[in-house]
Short mmCIF file of C-alpha atoms in Angstrom, two decimals:
data_model
loop_
_atom_site.label_atom_id
_atom_site.label_comp_id
_atom_site.label_asym_id
_atom_site.label_seq_id
_atom_site.Cartn_x
_atom_site.Cartn_y
_atom_site.Cartn_z
CA MET A 668 0.33 -0.10 -0.01
CA THR A 669 1.29 3.33 -1.22
CA THR A 670 0.73 6.57 0.44
CA SER A 671 -0.68 7.97 -2.18
CA SER A 672 -3.57 5.13 -1.78
CA LEU A 673 -4.14 6.04 1.46
CA TRP A 674 -3.61 9.87 1.47
CA SER A 675 -3.45 12.31 -1.08
CA VAL A 676 -3.68 16.22 -0.08
CA SER A 677 -7.01 16.34 -1.64
CA GLY A 678 -8.53 13.12 -0.64
CA GLY A 679 -8.15 10.20 2.31
CA PRO A 680 -8.38 10.98 6.13
CA ARG A 681 -8.92 14.01 6.86
CA GLN A 682 -8.15 12.82 10.76
CA GLY A 683 -7.84 10.19 12.69
CA LEU A 684 -9.20 8.42 15.96
CA GLY A 685 -6.14 7.83 18.68
CA LEU A 686 -7.29 5.31 20.98
CA MET A 687 -4.91 4.93 23.48
CA ARG A 688 -7.20 5.49 26.29
CA LEU A 689 -9.50 3.77 24.83
CA ARG A 690 -11.14 1.18 28.04
CA ASP A 691 -13.67 -0.76 28.84
CA PRO A 692 -16.15 0.71 31.91
CA GLU A 693 -14.67 -0.19 35.49
CA PRO A 694 -17.30 -2.87 37.03
CA GLY A 695 -19.90 -1.48 38.31
CA SER A 696 -19.85 1.44 37.39
CA ALA A 697 -23.31 2.87 35.57
CA PRO A 698 -23.70 3.07 32.43
CA ASP A 699 -22.54 6.29 30.02
CA PRO A 700 -23.67 6.14 26.49
CA ASP A 701 -21.28 8.84 26.33
CA ARG A 702 -18.53 7.38 27.15
CA ASP A 703 -19.11 3.79 25.88
CA PRO A 704 -16.11 2.53 23.55
CA VAL A 705 -17.55 1.17 21.59
CA GLY A 706 -20.49 3.51 21.00
CA LEU A 707 -17.66 5.75 20.45
CA VAL A 708 -15.65 3.75 17.79
CA HIS A 709 -19.50 3.43 16.14
CA ALA A 710 -19.66 7.01 16.02
CA ALA A 711 -16.55 7.25 14.77
CA LEU A 712 -16.81 5.30 11.68
CA ASP A 713 -20.88 6.87 11.31
CA GLN A 714 -18.97 9.85 10.87
CA GLY A 715 -16.05 9.57 8.56
CA VAL A 716 -13.40 8.51 10.97
CA THR A 717 -12.16 5.89 9.65
CA MET A 718 -8.68 5.86 10.30
CA LEU A 719 -8.30 4.28 13.86
CA ASP A 720 -4.80 4.39 16.17
CA THR A 721 -3.76 1.72 19.20
CA ALA A 722 -0.41 -0.09 20.01
CA GLU A 723 0.07 -3.47 21.53
CA MET A 724 1.50 -0.81 24.42
CA TYR A 725 -1.76 0.59 25.20
CA GLY A 726 -3.11 -2.89 26.75
CA ASN A 727 -6.62 -2.20 23.88
CA GLU A 728 -5.97 -4.13 21.24
CA ALA A 729 -8.82 -6.44 21.94
CA LEU A 730 -11.22 -3.90 22.97
CA VAL A 731 -10.70 -2.74 19.58
CA GLY A 732 -11.20 -5.62 17.62
CA ARG A 733 -14.50 -5.58 19.51
CA ALA A 734 -15.69 -2.45 18.31
CA ILE A 735 -14.47 -3.22 14.91
CA ALA A 736 -16.41 -5.88 14.41
CA GLY A 737 -18.98 -6.09 11.36
CA ARG A 738 -17.29 -3.14 10.30
CA ARG A 739 -13.47 -4.10 9.40
CA ASP A 740 -14.14 -2.70 5.97
CA GLU A 741 -14.64 1.09 7.40
CA VAL A 742 -11.79 1.18 9.24
CA VAL A 743 -8.16 2.05 8.33
CA LEU A 744 -7.10 0.03 11.11
CA CYS A 745 -3.34 0.90 12.82
CA SER A 746 -0.56 0.04 14.84
CA LYS A 747 2.45 -0.55 16.41
CA PHE A 748 4.91 -2.29 18.16
CA GLY A 749 8.06 -2.06 20.01
CA VAL A 750 7.55 -0.52 23.43
CA VAL A 751 6.80 -2.99 26.68
CA TRP A 752 6.01 -1.81 29.88
CA GLY A 753 8.24 -2.49 32.80
CA THR A 754 7.20 -4.18 36.20
CA SER A 755 7.28 -1.35 38.36
CA GLY A 756 4.09 0.36 37.61
CA ARG A 757 6.02 3.50 36.41
CA PHE A 758 4.88 5.40 33.56
CA ASP A 759 8.69 6.13 32.77
CA ASP A 760 9.25 2.25 32.93
CA TRP A 761 9.18 1.00 29.08
CA SER A 762 11.68 -0.28 26.90
CA VAL A 763 12.13 -0.53 23.02
CA HIS A 764 12.11 -4.00 21.40
CA ALA A 765 12.68 -3.99 17.93
CA ASP A 766 14.54 -7.45 17.19
CA ALA A 767 13.51 -9.19 13.92
CA ALA A 768 11.88 -12.15 16.08
CA THR A 769 9.85 -9.59 18.04
CA VAL A 770 8.50 -8.13 15.32
CA VAL A 771 7.00 -10.87 14.35
CA ARG A 772 5.88 -11.82 17.67
CA SER A 773 4.18 -9.15 18.45
CA CYS A 774 2.45 -8.72 14.82
CA GLU A 775 0.70 -12.33 15.23
CA ALA A 776 0.24 -11.76 18.77
CA SER A 777 -1.69 -7.87 17.65
CA LEU A 778 -3.55 -9.69 14.36
CA ARG A 779 -5.29 -12.51 17.27
CA ARG A 780 -6.30 -9.36 19.43
CA LEU A 781 -7.25 -7.53 17.06
CA GLY A 782 -9.67 -10.30 15.61
CA VAL A 783 -8.38 -9.68 12.12
CA ASP A 784 -6.31 -11.00 9.18
CA VAL A 785 -4.38 -8.13 8.06
CA ILE A 786 -3.25 -4.87 10.13
CA ASP A 787 -3.44 -1.45 7.28
CA LEU A 788 -0.60 0.57 8.68
CA TYR A 789 1.71 -1.10 11.00
CA TYR A 790 4.16 1.32 13.30
CA LEU A 791 7.64 0.69 14.80
CA HIS A 792 6.34 2.42 17.79
CA HIS A 793 9.32 3.96 18.64
CA ARG A 794 12.91 3.92 17.72
CA CYS A 795 15.24 1.85 19.37
CA GLU A 796 18.80 1.93 20.42
CA GLN A 797 19.43 -1.49 20.38
CA THR A 798 18.48 -2.72 17.15
CA PRO A 799 19.29 -1.56 13.21
CA ILE A 800 16.15 -0.33 11.40
CA GLU A 801 17.37 -1.75 9.32
CA GLU A 802 17.15 -5.57 10.70
CA THR A 803 13.42 -3.62 11.95
CA VAL A 804 12.20 -3.20 8.44
CA THR A 805 13.49 -5.87 6.78
CA ALA A 806 11.40 -8.33 8.84
CA MET A 807 8.30 -5.90 8.38
CA ALA A 808 8.83 -5.87 4.94
CA GLY A 809 8.58 -9.68 5.94
CA LEU A 810 5.18 -9.20 7.24
CA VAL A 811 4.37 -6.99 4.28
CA GLU A 812 4.91 -10.23 1.81
CA ALA A 813 3.15 -12.43 3.88
CA GLY A 814 -0.38 -10.26 3.97
CA LYS A 815 0.12 -9.80 7.63
CA ILE A 816 0.19 -6.17 7.13
CA GLN A 817 -0.22 -3.62 4.05
CA ALA A 818 1.53 -0.49 4.96
CA ILE A 819 4.80 0.32 7.13
CA GLY A 820 4.87 3.12 9.39
CA LEU A 821 7.28 4.88 11.97
CA SER A 822 7.11 6.88 15.47
CA ASN A 823 9.17 8.51 17.32
CA VAL A 824 12.56 8.58 14.72
CA ARG A 825 14.92 10.70 14.18
CA ILE A 826 15.33 12.23 9.96
CA ASP A 827 18.40 9.87 9.36
CA ASP A 828 16.15 6.94 10.45
CA VAL A 829 13.50 7.25 8.36
CA ARG A 830 16.35 7.51 5.30
CA ARG A 831 17.48 4.26 6.65
CA ALA A 832 14.02 2.26 7.02
CA HIS A 833 12.97 3.90 3.69
CA ALA A 834 16.08 2.83 1.90
CA VAL A 835 14.58 -1.31 2.99
CA HIS A 836 11.25 -0.73 2.48
CA PRO A 837 8.43 1.94 1.22
CA VAL A 838 7.35 4.05 4.73
CA THR A 839 4.18 5.20 4.60
CA ALA A 840 3.13 7.45 7.11
CA LEU A 841 4.88 8.98 9.66
CA GLN A 842 3.94 9.74 13.03
CA GLU A 843 5.41 12.34 15.51
CA GLN A 844 3.38 14.84 17.66
CA TRP A 845 2.31 18.49 16.15
CA SER A 846 0.63 21.05 18.07
CA LEU A 847 0.70 24.54 19.30
CA ALA A 848 2.81 23.23 21.86
CA ALA A 849 4.78 21.08 20.12
CA ASN A 850 6.02 21.61 16.50
CA ALA A 851 8.69 19.25 15.76
CA ALA A 852 6.87 17.37 13.29
CA GLU A 853 7.37 20.48 10.69
CA GLY A 854 11.17 19.66 10.50
CA PHE A 855 10.31 16.60 8.70
CA LEU A 856 8.38 17.79 6.07
CA PRO A 857 11.56 18.52 3.61
CA MET A 858 12.03 14.58 3.57
CA LEU A 859 8.25 13.41 4.08
CA ALA A 860 7.86 15.30 0.77
CA GLU A 861 10.83 14.14 -0.93
CA LEU A 862 9.84 10.45 -0.09
CA GLY A 863 6.23 10.48 -0.49
CA ILE A 864 5.93 9.88 3.16
CA ALA A 865 2.37 11.31 4.95
CA LEU A 866 2.53 12.49 8.51
CA VAL A 867 0.30 11.52 11.08
CA ALA A 868 0.23 14.48 13.73
CA HIS A 869 -0.58 12.93 16.96
CA SER A 870 -1.77 15.41 20.08
CA PRO A 871 -2.64 18.13 18.45
CA LEU A 872 -3.82 19.09 21.53
CA SER A 873 -1.51 18.37 23.25
CA HIS A 874 -3.07 16.20 26.39
CA GLY A 875 -4.40 19.65 26.77
CA GLN A 876 -1.70 21.72 28.14
CA LEU A 877 -3.11 23.97 25.66
CA THR A 878 -5.73 25.15 27.34
CA GLY A 879 -5.44 24.51 30.85
CA LYS A 880 -4.16 26.29 33.48
CA ASP A 881 -1.02 25.63 32.85
CA ALA A 882 -1.25 26.76 29.35
CA PRO A 883 1.97 28.54 27.41
CA SER A 884 1.89 32.43 27.66
CA GLY A 885 -0.14 34.25 25.02
CA VAL A 886 -1.14 30.58 24.35
CA ARG A 887 -5.27 30.51 25.45
CA GLU A 888 -5.50 34.27 24.58
CA ALA A 889 -4.42 33.37 20.75
CA LEU A 890 -7.55 30.82 20.68
CA MET A 891 -9.79 33.41 22.39
CA GLY A 892 -10.03 35.54 19.80
CA PRO A 893 -10.71 32.84 16.34
CA ALA A 894 -13.20 31.45 19.10
CA VAL A 895 -15.63 34.02 19.71
CA ARG A 896 -15.48 34.47 16.02
CA LEU A 897 -16.46 31.00 14.63
CA GLY A 898 -18.28 30.17 18.17
CA ALA A 899 -16.48 27.51 18.98
CA THR A 900 -13.76 26.49 21.95
CA PRO A 901 -10.25 27.17 21.78
CA GLU A 902 -9.44 23.40 21.78
CA GLN A 903 -10.78 23.39 18.28
CA VAL A 904 -9.46 26.18 17.22
CA ALA A 905 -5.86 25.00 18.35
CA LEU A 906 -7.28 21.46 16.18
CA ALA A 907 -8.01 23.68 13.82
CA TRP A 908 -4.49 25.25 13.33
CA VAL A 909 -2.95 21.60 12.67
CA HIS A 910 -5.45 20.61 10.16
CA HIS A 911 -4.80 23.69 8.02
CA GLN A 912 -1.22 22.67 7.74
CA GLN A 913 -1.99 19.79 4.75
CA SER A 914 -2.86 22.77 2.84
CA ARG A 915 0.01 25.64 3.50
CA HIS A 916 2.46 22.87 3.06
CA ALA A 917 0.89 20.87 0.01
CA GLN A 918 1.17 17.98 1.68
CA PRO A 919 -0.95 14.85 3.41
CA ILE A 920 -0.86 15.79 7.22
CA VAL A 921 -3.54 13.98 9.54
CA PRO A 922 -3.89 14.96 12.63
CA LEU A 923 -4.60 12.16 14.95
CA PRO A 924 -6.52 13.50 18.30
CA GLY A 925 -8.05 11.36 21.28
CA ALA A 926 -11.18 11.02 22.12
CA THR A 927 -12.76 9.22 24.91
CA SER A 928 -16.06 10.67 24.67
CA ILE A 929 -18.89 11.27 22.11
CA ARG A 930 -19.11 14.85 23.05
CA HIS A 931 -15.83 14.71 22.78
CA LEU A 932 -15.35 13.20 19.28
CA ARG A 933 -17.54 15.48 17.55
CA ALA A 934 -16.57 18.54 18.18
CA ASN A 935 -12.91 17.12 17.35
CA ILE A 936 -14.34 16.05 14.02
CA ALA A 937 -16.24 20.03 13.81
CA ALA A 938 -12.63 21.48 14.29
CA ALA A 939 -11.29 19.82 10.76
CA SER A 940 -14.35 22.11 9.30
CA ILE A 941 -12.97 25.24 11.03
CA GLU A 942 -11.44 28.14 8.52
CA LEU A 943 -8.99 30.38 10.24
CA THR A 944 -8.09 33.81 8.67
CA ASP A 945 -3.95 34.34 7.46
CA SER A 946 -4.00 36.67 9.99
CA GLU A 947 -4.59 33.93 12.89
CA LEU A 948 -2.44 31.33 11.06
CA ASN A 949 -0.09 33.92 11.44
CA LYS A 950 -0.56 34.93 15.25
CA LEU A 951 -0.82 32.13 16.51
CA ASP A 952 2.30 30.21 13.94
CA ASP A 953 4.36 32.53 16.28
CA ILE A 954 2.46 31.13 19.56
CA ALA A 955 3.72 27.86 18.01
CA ALA A 956 7.46 28.91 17.21
CA VAL A 957 8.50 30.18 21.05
#
């Protein structure tokens, strides 16, 4: 599967859905239709959000599999491998395993949990210091040849990693964070355009950091002006700014916001249609460059 068959500047998914926080309700908790995980996924599909993104690290692939059962042909299914939790329970206790045997074993396990025969886009979740990326991607290319995955993606890597990987097998997508608070992904764009690789912009709202009490100085103020004009929320304006980067750079860029409620999902979907003025975009650019 080539980049053009998944995304193009004029077509393809406008926005994906990050499923990192998708969880079954706590046992004994009161039913909440707005936060039902299967209902959330179905609401996304019903409104045209087809790219669903999970990972073995998230521990929810079986839930994702249940959610897409019966609707598999509507989904661009993405998962990631390589990051393994430690035993301490701390959020910073993890390591990366990306040797050839792990690639194959992780993919087989993900396919079982997801209940599918093929993963559309399979990412290396994080660069690995111990294993050359050529070994990792060679094993991933074997999965493509075997029909286990359709396309290869990379996440949390360096520019030279992408070039080395692409020399082994075409890379379809790079997933990196891009938001008003984290714009390092922009540095990849010239190389991605050269190689024909799409950018999937994860965490476009920076996990709530843009509009919370600890938001960077000036960010909320810069977002409020367009929000008032449009009758939108500051969060929607921040997400719209990321959406605008596709047309501004004339290459495939797909924002990947997460959501744990249908209400939040619908707000994110609406943000994809927000039109910001050049003046508003420039003011937000100034904030992003700080």
